[in-house]
mmCIF file of C-alpha atoms and ligand atoms in Angstrom:
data_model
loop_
_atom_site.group_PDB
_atom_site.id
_atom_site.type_symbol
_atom_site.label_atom_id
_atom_site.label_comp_id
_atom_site.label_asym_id
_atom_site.label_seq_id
_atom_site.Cartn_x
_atom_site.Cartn_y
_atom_site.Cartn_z
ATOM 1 C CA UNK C 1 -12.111 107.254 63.392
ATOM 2 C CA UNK C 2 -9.049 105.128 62.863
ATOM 3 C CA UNK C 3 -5.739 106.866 63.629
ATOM 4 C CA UNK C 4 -3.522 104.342 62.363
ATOM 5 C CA UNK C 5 -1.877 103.025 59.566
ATOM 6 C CA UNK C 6 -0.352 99.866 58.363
ATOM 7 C CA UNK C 7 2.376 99.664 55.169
ATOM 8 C CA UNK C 8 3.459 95.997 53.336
ATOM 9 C CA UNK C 9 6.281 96.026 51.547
ATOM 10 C CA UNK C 10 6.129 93.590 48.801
ATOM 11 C CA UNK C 11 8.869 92.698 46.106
ATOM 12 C CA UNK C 12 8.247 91.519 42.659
ATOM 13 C CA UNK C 13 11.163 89.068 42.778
ATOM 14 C CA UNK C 14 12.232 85.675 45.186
ATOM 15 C CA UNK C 15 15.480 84.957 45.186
ATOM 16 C CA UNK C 16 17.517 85.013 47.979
ATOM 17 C CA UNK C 17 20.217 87.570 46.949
ATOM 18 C CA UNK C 18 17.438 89.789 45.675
ATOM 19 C CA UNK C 19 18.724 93.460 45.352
ATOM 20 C CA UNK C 20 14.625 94.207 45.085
ATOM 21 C CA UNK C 21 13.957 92.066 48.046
ATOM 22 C CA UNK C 22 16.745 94.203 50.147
ATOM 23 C CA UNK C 23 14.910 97.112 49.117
ATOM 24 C CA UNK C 24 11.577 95.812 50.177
ATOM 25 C CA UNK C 25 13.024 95.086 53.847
ATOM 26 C CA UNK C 26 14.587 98.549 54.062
ATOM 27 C CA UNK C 27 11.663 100.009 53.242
ATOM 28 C CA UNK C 28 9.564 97.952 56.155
ATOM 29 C CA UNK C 29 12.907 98.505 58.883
ATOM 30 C CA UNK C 30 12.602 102.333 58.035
ATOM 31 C CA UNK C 31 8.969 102.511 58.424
ATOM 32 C CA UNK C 32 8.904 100.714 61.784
ATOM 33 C CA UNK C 33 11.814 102.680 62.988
ATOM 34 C CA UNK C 34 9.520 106.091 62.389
ATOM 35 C CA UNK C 35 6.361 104.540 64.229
ATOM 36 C CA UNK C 36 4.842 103.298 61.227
ATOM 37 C CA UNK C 37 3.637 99.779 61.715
ATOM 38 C CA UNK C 38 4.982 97.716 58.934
ATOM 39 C CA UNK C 39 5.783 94.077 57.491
ATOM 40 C CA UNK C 40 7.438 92.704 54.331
ATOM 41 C CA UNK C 41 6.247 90.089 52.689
ATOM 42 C CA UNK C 42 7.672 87.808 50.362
ATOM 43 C CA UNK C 43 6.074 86.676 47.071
ATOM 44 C CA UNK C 44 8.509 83.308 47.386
ATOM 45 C CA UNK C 45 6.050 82.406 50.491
ATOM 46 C CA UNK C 46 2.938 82.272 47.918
ATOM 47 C CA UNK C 47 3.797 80.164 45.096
ATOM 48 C CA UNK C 48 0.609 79.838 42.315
ATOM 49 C CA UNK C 49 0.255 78.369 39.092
ATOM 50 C CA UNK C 50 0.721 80.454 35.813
ATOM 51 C CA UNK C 51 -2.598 82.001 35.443
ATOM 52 C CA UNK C 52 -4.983 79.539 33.765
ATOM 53 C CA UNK C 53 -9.095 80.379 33.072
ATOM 54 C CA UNK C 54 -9.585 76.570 32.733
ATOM 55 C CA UNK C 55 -8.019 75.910 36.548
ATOM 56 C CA UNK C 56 -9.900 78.917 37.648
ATOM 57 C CA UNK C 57 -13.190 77.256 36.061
ATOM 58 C CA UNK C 58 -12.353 73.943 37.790
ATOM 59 C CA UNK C 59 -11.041 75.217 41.439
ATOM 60 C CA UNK C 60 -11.486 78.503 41.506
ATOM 61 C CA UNK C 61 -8.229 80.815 42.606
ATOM 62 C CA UNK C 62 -5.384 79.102 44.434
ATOM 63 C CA UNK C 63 -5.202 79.179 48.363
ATOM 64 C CA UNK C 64 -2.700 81.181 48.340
ATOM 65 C CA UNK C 65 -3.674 84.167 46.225
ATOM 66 C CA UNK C 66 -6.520 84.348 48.816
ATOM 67 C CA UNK C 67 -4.037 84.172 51.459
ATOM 68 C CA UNK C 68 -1.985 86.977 49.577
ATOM 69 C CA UNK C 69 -5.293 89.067 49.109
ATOM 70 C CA UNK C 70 -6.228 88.687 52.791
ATOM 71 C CA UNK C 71 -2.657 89.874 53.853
ATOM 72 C CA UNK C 72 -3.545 93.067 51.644
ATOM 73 C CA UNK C 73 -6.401 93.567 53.161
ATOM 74 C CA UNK C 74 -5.007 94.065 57.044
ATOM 75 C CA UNK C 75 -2.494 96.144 55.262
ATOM 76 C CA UNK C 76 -3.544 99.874 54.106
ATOM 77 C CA UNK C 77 -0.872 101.008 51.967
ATOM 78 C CA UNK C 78 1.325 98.976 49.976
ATOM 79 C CA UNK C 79 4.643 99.395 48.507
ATOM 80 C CA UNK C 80 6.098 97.338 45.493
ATOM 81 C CA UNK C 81 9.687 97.154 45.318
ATOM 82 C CA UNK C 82 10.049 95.539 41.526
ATOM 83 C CA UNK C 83 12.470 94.901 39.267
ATOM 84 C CA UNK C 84 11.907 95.006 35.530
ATOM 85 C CA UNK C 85 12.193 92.697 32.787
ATOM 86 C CA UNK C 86 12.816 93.755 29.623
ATOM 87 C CA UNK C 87 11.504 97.384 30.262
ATOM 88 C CA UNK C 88 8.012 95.645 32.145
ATOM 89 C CA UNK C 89 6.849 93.754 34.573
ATOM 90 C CA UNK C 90 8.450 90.772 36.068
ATOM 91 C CA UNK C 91 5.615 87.535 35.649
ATOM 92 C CA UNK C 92 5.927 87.080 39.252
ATOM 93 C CA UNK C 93 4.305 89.989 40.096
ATOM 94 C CA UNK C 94 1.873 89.630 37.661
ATOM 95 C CA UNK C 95 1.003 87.043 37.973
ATOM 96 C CA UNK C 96 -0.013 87.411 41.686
ATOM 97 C CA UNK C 97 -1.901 90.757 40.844
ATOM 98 C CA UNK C 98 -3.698 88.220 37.816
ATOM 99 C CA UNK C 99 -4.923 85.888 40.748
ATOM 100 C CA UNK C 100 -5.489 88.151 43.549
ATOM 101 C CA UNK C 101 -7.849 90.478 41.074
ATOM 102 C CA UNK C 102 -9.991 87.156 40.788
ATOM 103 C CA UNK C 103 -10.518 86.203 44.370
ATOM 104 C CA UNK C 104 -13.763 87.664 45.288
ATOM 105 C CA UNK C 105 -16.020 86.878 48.617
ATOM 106 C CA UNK C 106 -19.720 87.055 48.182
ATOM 107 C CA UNK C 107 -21.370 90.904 47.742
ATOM 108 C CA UNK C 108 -17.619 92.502 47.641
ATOM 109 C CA UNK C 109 -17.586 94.787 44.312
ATOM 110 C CA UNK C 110 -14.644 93.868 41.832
ATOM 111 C CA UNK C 111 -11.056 94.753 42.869
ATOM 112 C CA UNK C 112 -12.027 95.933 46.315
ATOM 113 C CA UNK C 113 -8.931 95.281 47.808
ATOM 114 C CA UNK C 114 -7.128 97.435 45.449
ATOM 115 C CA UNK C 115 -9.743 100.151 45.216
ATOM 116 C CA UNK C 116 -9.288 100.608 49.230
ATOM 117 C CA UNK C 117 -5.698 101.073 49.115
ATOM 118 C CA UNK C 118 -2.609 103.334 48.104
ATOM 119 C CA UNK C 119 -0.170 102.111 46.358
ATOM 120 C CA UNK C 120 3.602 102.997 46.122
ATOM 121 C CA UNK C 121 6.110 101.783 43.584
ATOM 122 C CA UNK C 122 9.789 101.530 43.701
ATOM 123 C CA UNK C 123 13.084 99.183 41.571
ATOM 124 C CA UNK C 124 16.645 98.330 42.150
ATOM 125 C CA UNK C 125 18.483 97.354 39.348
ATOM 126 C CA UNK C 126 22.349 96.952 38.482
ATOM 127 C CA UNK C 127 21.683 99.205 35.191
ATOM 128 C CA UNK C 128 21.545 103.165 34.367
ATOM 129 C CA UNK C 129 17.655 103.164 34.469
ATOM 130 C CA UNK C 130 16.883 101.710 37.907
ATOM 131 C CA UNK C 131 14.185 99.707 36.761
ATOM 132 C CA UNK C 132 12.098 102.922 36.242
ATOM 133 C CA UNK C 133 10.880 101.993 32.737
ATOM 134 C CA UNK C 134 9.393 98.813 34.645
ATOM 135 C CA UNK C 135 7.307 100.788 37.148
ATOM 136 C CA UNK C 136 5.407 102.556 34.542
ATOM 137 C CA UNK C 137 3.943 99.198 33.409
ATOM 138 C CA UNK C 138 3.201 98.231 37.007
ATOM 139 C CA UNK C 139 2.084 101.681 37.160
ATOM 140 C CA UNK C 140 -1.046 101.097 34.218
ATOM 141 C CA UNK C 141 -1.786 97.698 35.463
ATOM 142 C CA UNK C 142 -2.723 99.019 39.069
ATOM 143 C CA UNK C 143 -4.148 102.279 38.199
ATOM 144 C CA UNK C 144 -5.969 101.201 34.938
ATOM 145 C CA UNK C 145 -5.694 97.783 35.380
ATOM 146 C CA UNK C 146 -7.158 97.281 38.823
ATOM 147 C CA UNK C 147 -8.459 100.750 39.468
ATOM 148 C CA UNK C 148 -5.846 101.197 42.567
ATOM 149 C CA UNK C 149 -4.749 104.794 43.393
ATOM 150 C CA UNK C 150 -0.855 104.252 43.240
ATOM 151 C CA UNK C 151 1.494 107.934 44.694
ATOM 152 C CA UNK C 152 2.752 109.955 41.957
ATOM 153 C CA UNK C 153 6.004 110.080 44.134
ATOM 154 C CA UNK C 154 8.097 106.457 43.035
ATOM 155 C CA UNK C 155 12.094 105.763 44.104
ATOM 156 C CA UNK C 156 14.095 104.122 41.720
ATOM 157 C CA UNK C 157 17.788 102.732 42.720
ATOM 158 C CA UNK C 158 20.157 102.665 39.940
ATOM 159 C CA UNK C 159 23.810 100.543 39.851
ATOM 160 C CA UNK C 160 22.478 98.636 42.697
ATOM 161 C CA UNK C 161 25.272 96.525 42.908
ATOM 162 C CA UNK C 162 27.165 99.491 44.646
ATOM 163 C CA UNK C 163 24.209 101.420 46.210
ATOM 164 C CA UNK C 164 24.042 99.321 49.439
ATOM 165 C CA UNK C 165 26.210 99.748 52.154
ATOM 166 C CA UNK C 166 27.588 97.287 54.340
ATOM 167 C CA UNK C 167 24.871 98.245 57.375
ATOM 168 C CA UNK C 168 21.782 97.777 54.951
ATOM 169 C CA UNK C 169 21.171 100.972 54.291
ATOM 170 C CA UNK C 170 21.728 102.818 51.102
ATOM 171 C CA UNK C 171 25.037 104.543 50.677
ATOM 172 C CA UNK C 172 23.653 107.540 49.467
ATOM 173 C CA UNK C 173 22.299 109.398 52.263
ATOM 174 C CA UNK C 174 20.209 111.568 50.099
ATOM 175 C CA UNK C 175 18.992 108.915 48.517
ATOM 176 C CA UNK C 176 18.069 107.262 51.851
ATOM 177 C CA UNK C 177 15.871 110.932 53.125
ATOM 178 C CA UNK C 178 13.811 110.412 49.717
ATOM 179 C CA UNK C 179 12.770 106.653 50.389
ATOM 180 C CA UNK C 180 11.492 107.565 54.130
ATOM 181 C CA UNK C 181 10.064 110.379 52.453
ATOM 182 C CA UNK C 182 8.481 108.560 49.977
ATOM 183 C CA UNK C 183 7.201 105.876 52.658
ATOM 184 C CA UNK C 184 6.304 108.680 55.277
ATOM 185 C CA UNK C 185 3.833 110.047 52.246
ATOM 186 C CA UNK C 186 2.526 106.785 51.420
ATOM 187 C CA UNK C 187 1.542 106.540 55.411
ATOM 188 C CA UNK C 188 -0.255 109.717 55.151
ATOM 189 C CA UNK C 189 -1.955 109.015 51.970
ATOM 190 C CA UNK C 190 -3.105 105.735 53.245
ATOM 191 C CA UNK C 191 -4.278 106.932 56.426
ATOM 192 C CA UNK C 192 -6.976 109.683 54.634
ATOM 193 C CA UNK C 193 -7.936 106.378 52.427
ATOM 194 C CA UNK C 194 -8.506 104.073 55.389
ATOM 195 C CA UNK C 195 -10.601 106.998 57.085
ATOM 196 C CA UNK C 196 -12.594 107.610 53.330
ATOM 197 C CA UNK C 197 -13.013 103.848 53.114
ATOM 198 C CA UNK C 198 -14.062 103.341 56.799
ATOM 199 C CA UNK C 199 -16.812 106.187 56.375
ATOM 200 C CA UNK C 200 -18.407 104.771 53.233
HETATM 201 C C1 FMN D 301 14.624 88.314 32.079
HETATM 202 C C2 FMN D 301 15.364 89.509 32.616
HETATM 203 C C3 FMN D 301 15.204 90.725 32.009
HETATM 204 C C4 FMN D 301 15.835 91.859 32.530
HETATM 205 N N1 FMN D 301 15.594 93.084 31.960
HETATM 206 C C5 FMN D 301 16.094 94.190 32.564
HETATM 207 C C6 FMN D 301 15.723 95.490 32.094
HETATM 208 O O1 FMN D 301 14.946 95.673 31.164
HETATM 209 N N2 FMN D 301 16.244 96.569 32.728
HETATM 210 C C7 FMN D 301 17.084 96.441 33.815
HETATM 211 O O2 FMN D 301 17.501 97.446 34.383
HETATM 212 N N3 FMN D 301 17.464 95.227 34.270
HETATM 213 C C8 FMN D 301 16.984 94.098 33.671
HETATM 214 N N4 FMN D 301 17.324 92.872 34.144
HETATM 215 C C9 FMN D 301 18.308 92.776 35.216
HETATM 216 C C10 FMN D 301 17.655 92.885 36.575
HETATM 217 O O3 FMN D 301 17.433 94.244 36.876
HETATM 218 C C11 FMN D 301 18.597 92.276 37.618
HETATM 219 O O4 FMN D 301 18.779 90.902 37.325
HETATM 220 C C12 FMN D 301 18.055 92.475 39.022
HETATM 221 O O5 FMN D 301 19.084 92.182 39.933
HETATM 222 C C13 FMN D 301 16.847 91.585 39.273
HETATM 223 O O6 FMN D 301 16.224 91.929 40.467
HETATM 224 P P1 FMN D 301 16.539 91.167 41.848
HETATM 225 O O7 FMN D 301 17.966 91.470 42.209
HETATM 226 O O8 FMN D 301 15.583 91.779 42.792
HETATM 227 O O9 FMN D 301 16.318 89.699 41.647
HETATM 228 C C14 FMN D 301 16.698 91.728 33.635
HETATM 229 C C15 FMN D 301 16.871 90.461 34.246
HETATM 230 C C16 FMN D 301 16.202 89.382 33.755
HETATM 231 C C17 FMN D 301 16.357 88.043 34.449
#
């Protein structure tokens, strides 16, 4: 029975002053720090083409969205740290979930690799909303979309451009309890998945 668990911390965005991206590393830092075993990954590492059936036709999925699906799958609860655009999803991000939902290995039933995992969502953004209206779009596209079960629980950081302190961290301590919270539940929700998973 596996005791473990393993978190990725993704971001939707890839630029190098990315408030998301800061988020995303937190998250991975505070996770390791409380015994979780954790990595972040960066979308900027796994450039594809815009989705395209004809390309998938001809070549079939890019390398790298199996290389992004494979790097799911050693992973068993992943949290997306994503900005929105104009109140949805950044093309980035969906982009990647497009092409990773299409790489299948022979006998593997549709959308495995999100059907075996938990999900968590979080934003930064410099505005009022903290991205939140965002996450409900990523929300539909991994629960209805891919079938994934994604935590009710989701952190949102507002005015970003003030929210970080000089160390990293976020200045708001309270703020800071809720993210580990929110990563210490995705842990324990991915943990009962891996076991379900590993006895079916
Ligand atoms: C095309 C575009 C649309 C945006 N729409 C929103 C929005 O709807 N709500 C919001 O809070 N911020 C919006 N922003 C601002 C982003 O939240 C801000 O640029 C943020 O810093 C981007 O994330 P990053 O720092 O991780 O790159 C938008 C930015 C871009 C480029």
């Amino acid at each position: 029975m596996p005791h473990t668990t393993r978190l990725l911390f993704v971001a939707g965005a890839t630029r190098a002053a990315s408030l998301n991206k800061r988020l995303a590393r937190l998250g991975a830092e505070i996770a390791n720090a409380n015994g979780i075993h954790s990595a972040f990954a960066d979308l900027g590492d796994y450039p594809m083409p815009l989705y395209d059936g004809d390309l998938e036709a001809a070549e079939g999925p890019p390398e790298n969205a199996r290389k992004l699906k494979a790097l799911f799958e050693v992973h068993h609860g992943i949290f997306i740290v994503s900005p929105e655009y104009n109140a949805s999803i950044p093309p980035l991000l969906k982009n990647a979930i497009d092409w990773v939902s299409r790489v299948r290995v022979d006998g593997e039933r549709p959308l495995a690799v999100f059907k075996t995992r938990v999900f968590a969502l979080g934003s930064v953004s410099p505005g009022a909303f903290g991205g939140i209206r965002g996450l409900t779009v990523l929300r539909q596209t991994l629960e209805i979309g891919t079938g994934a079960l994604v935590l009710p629980d989701q952190f949102s950081v507002p005015r970003a451009n003030t929210a970080f302190a000089d160390n990293g961290h976020l200045a708001d301590k309270a703020a800071m309890e809720l993210f580990k919270g929110t990563i210490e539940k995705l842990a324990r929700a991915s943990l009962i998945m891996r076991q379900e998973v590993s006895n079916t």
